[in-house]
mmCIF file of C-alpha atoms in Angstrom:
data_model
loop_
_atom_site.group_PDB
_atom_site.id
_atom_site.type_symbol
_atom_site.label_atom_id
_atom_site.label_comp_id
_atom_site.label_asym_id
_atom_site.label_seq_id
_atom_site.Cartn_x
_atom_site.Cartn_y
_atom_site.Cartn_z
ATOM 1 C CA UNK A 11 -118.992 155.285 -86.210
ATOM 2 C CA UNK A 12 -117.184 154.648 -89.919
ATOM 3 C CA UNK A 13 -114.385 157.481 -89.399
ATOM 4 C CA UNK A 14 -111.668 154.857 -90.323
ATOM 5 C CA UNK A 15 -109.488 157.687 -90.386
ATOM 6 C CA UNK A 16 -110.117 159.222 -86.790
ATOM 7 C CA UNK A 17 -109.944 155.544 -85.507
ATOM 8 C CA UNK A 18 -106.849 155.089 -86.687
ATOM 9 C CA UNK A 19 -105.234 158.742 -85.500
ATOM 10 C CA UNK A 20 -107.046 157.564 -81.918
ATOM 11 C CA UNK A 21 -105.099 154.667 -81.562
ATOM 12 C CA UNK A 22 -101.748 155.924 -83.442
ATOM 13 C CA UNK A 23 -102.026 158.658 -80.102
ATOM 14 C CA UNK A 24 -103.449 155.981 -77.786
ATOM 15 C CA UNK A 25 -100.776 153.304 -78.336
ATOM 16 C CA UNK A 26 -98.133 156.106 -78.436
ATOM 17 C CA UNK A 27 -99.220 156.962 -74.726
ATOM 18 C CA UNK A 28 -99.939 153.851 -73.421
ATOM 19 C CA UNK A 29 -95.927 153.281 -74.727
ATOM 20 C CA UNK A 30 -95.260 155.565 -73.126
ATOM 21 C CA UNK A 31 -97.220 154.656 -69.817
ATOM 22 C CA UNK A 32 -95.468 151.083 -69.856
ATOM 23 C CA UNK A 33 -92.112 151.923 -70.392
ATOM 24 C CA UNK A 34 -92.152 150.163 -73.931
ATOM 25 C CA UNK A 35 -93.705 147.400 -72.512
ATOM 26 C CA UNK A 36 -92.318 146.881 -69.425
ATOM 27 C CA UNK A 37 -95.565 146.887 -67.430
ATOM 28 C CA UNK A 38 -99.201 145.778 -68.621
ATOM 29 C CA UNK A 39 -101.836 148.403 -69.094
ATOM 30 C CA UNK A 40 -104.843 147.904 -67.426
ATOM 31 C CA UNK A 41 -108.141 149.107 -69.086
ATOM 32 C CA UNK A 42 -111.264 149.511 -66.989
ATOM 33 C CA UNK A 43 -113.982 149.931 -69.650
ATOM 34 C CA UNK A 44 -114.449 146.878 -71.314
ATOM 35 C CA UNK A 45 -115.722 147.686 -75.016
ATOM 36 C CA UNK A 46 -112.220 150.011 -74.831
ATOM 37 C CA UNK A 47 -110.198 146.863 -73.780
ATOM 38 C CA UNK A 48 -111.741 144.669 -76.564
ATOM 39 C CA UNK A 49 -111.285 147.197 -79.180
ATOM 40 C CA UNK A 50 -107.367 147.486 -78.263
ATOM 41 C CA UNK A 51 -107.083 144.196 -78.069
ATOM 42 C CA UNK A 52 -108.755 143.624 -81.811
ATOM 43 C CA UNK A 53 -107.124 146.606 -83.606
ATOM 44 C CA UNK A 54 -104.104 145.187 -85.953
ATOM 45 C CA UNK A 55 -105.721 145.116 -88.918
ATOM 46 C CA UNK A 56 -106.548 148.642 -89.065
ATOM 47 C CA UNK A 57 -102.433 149.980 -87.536
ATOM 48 C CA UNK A 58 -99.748 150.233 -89.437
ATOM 49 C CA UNK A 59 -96.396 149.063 -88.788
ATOM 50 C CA UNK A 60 -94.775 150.750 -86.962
ATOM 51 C CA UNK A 61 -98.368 150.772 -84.442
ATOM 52 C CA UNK A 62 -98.628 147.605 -84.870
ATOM 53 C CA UNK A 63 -94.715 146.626 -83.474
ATOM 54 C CA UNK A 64 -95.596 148.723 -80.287
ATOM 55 C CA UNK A 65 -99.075 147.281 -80.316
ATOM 56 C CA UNK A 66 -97.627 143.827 -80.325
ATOM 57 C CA UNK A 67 -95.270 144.407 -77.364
ATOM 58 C CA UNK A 68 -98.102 145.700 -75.020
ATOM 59 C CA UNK A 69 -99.847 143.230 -72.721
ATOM 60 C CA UNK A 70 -103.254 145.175 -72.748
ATOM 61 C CA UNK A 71 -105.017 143.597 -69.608
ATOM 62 C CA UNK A 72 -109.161 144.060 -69.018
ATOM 63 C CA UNK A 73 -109.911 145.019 -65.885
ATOM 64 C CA UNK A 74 -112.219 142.088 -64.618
ATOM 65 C CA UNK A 75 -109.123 139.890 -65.617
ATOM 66 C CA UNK A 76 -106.741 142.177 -63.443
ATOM 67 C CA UNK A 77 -109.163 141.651 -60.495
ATOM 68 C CA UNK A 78 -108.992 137.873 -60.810
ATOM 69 C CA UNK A 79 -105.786 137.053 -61.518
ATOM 70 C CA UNK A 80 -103.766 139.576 -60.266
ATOM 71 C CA UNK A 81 -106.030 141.600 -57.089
ATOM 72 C CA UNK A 82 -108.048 138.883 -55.932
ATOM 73 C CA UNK A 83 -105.343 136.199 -54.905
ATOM 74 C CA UNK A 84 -103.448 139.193 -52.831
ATOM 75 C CA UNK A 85 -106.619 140.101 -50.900
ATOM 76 C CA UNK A 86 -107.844 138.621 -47.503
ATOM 77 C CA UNK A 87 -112.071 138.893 -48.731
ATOM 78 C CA UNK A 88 -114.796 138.666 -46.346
ATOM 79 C CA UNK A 89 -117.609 138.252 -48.668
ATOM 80 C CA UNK A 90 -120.651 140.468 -48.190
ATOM 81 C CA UNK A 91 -124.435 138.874 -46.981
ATOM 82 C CA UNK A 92 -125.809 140.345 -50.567
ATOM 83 C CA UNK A 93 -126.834 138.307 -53.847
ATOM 84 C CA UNK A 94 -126.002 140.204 -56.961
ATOM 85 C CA UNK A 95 -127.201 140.174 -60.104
ATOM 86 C CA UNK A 96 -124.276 140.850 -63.159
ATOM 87 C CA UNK A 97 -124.894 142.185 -66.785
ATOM 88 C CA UNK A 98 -121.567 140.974 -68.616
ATOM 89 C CA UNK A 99 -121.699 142.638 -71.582
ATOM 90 C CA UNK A 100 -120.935 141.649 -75.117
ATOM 91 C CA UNK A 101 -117.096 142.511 -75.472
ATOM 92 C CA UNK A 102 -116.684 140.831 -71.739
ATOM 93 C CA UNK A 103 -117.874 138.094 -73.393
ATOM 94 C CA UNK A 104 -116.565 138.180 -77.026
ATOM 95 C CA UNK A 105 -112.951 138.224 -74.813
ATOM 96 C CA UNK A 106 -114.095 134.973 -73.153
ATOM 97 C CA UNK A 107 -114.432 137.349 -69.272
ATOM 98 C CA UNK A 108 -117.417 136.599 -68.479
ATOM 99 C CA UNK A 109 -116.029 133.225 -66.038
ATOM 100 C CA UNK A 110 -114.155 135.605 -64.303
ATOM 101 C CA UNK A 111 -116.249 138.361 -63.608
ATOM 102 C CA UNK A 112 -118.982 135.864 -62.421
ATOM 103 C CA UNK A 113 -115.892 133.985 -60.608
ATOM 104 C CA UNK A 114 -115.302 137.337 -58.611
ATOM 105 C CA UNK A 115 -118.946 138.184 -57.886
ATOM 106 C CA UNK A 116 -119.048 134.633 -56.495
ATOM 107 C CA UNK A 117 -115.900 135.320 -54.055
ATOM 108 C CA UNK A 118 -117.224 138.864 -53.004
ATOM 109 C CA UNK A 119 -121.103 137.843 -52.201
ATOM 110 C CA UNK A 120 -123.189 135.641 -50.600
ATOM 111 C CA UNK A 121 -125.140 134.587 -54.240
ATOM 112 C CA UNK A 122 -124.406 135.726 -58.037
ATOM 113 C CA UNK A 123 -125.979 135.269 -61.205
ATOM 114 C CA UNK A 124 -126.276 136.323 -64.661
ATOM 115 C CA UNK A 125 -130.171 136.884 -65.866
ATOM 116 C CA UNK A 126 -131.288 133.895 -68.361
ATOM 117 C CA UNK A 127 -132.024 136.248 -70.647
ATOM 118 C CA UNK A 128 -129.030 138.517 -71.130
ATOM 119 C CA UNK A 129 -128.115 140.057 -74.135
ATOM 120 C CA UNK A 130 -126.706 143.682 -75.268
ATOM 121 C CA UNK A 131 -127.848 146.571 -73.599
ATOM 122 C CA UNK A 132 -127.758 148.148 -77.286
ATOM 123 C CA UNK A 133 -126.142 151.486 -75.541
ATOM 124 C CA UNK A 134 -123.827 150.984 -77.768
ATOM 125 C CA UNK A 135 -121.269 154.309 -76.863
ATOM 126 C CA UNK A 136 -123.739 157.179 -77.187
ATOM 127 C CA UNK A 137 -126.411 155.400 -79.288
ATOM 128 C CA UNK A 138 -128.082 154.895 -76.021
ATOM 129 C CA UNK A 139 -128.349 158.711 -75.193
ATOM 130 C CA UNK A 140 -129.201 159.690 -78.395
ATOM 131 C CA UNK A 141 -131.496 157.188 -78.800
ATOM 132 C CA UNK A 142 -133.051 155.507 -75.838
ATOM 133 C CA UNK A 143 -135.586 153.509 -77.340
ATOM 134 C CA UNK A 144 -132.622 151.113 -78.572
ATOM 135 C CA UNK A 145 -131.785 150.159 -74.937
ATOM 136 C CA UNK A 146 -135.373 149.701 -74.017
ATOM 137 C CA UNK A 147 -136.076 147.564 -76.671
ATOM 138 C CA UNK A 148 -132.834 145.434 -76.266
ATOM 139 C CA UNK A 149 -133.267 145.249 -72.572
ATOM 140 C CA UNK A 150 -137.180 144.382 -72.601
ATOM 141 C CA UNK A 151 -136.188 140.605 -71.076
ATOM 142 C CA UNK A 152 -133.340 140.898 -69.141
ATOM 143 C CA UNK A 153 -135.315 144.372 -67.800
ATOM 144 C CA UNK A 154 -137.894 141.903 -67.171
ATOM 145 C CA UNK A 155 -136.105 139.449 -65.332
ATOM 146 C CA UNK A 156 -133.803 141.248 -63.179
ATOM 147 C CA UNK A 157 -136.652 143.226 -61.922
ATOM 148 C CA UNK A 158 -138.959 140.317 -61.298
ATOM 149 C CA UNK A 159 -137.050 140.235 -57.999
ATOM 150 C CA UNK A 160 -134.669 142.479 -55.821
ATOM 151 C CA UNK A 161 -130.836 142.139 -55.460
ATOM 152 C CA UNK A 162 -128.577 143.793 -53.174
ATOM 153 C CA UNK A 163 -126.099 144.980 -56.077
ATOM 154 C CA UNK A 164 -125.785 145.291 -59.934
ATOM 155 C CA UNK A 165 -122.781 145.041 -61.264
ATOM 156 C CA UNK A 166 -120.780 145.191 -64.824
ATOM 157 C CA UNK A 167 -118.049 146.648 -66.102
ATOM 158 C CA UNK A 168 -118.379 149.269 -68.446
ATOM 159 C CA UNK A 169 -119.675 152.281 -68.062
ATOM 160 C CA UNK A 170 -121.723 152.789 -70.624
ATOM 161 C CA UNK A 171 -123.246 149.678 -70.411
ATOM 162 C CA UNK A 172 -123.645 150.454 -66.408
ATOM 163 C CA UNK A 173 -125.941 153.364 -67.719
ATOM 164 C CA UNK A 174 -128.168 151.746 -69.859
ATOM 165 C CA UNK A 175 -128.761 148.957 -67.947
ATOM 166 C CA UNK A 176 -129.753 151.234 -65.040
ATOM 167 C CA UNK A 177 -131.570 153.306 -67.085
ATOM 168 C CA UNK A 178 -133.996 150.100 -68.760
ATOM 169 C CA UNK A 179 -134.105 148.778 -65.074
ATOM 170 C CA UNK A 180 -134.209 151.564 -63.004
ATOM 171 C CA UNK A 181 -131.765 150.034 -60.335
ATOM 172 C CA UNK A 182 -128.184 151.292 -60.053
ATOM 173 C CA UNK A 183 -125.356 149.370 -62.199
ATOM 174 C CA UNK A 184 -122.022 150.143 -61.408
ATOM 175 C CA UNK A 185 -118.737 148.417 -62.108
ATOM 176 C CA UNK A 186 -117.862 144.824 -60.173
ATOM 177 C CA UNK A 187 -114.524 146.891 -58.936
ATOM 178 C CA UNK A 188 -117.335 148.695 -56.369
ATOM 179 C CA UNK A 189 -117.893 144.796 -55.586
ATOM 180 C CA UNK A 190 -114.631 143.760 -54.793
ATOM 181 C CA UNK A 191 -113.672 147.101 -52.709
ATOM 182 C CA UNK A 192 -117.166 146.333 -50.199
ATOM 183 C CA UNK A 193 -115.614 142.284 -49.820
ATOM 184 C CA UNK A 194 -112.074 143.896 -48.872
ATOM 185 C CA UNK A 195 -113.024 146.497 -46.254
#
């Protein structure tokens, strides 16, 4: 929101704590909200150095790219009779996820896609409570489009993004981890 100042006392206590959390590095982090992984993973300009050494040591993993490279290969799957319908959202995407997270949709269910028209949900953090009419407007197509048709799940993987997307389509988004959990009952 512009408060350079509280971003950069966020991370300064974030990295601090996720040091903490890895014994210096030992182990990776794994973050399950998406826009919170790419924003970790984008930070260094704005640390200073001594955040930016622990910063550097950190292997900061997303959560769809846990699932796929690290879950997925130790699980027996027995993919579910549903077709599912995905909303990867920009920082999936700016971080090049979006392969995987359709790549695990594909492994957990019988059909997956990703609507033609997808773009940002415009939720953007709290934008979308405060101001709904942003997500609405964003949303019109892909609204349009995934509810031209029924689907057994919706799936992305960030909460906020889970909200407004279920709030412009009325159908209930929730995070691809619900996804893989229902393929490895």
């Amino acid at each position: 929101k512009g408060y350079k100042q509280a971003y950069q006392a966020a991370l300064h206590k974030t990295l601090l704590q996720m040091w903490i959390w890895s014994e210096q590095g030992k182990y990776p982090i794994v973050i399950d909200t998406t826009s919170c992984t790419h924003s970790l993973r984008t930070c260094g300009d704005d640390l200073n150095e001594e955040d930016k050494a622990i910063w550097q040591r950190l292997t900061l993993l997303d959560g769809v790219e846990f699932l796929h490279d690290h879950v997925l290969p130790k699980l027996e799957l027995r993919p579910v009779d549903d077709e599912v319908v995905l909303h990867p959202n920009c920082s999936l995407r700016k971080l090049g996820l979006d392969g995987k997270m359709l790549s695990i949709a594909k492994r957990c269910a019988r059909s997956a896609s990703v609507p033609l028209t997808l773009g940002c949900c415009a939720f953007a953090g709290d934008r979308g409570l405060l101001f709904p009419e942003l997500t609405a407007s964003a949303t019109e197509k892909e609204t349009a489009e995934v509810n031209a048709r029924e689907y057994d799940g919706y799936y992305s993987s960030n909460i906020t993004c889970e909200i407004g997307m279920s709030e412009a389509t009325g159908r209930d988004y929730v995070s691809i981890v619900y996804l893989v959990e229902k393929a490895s009952r």
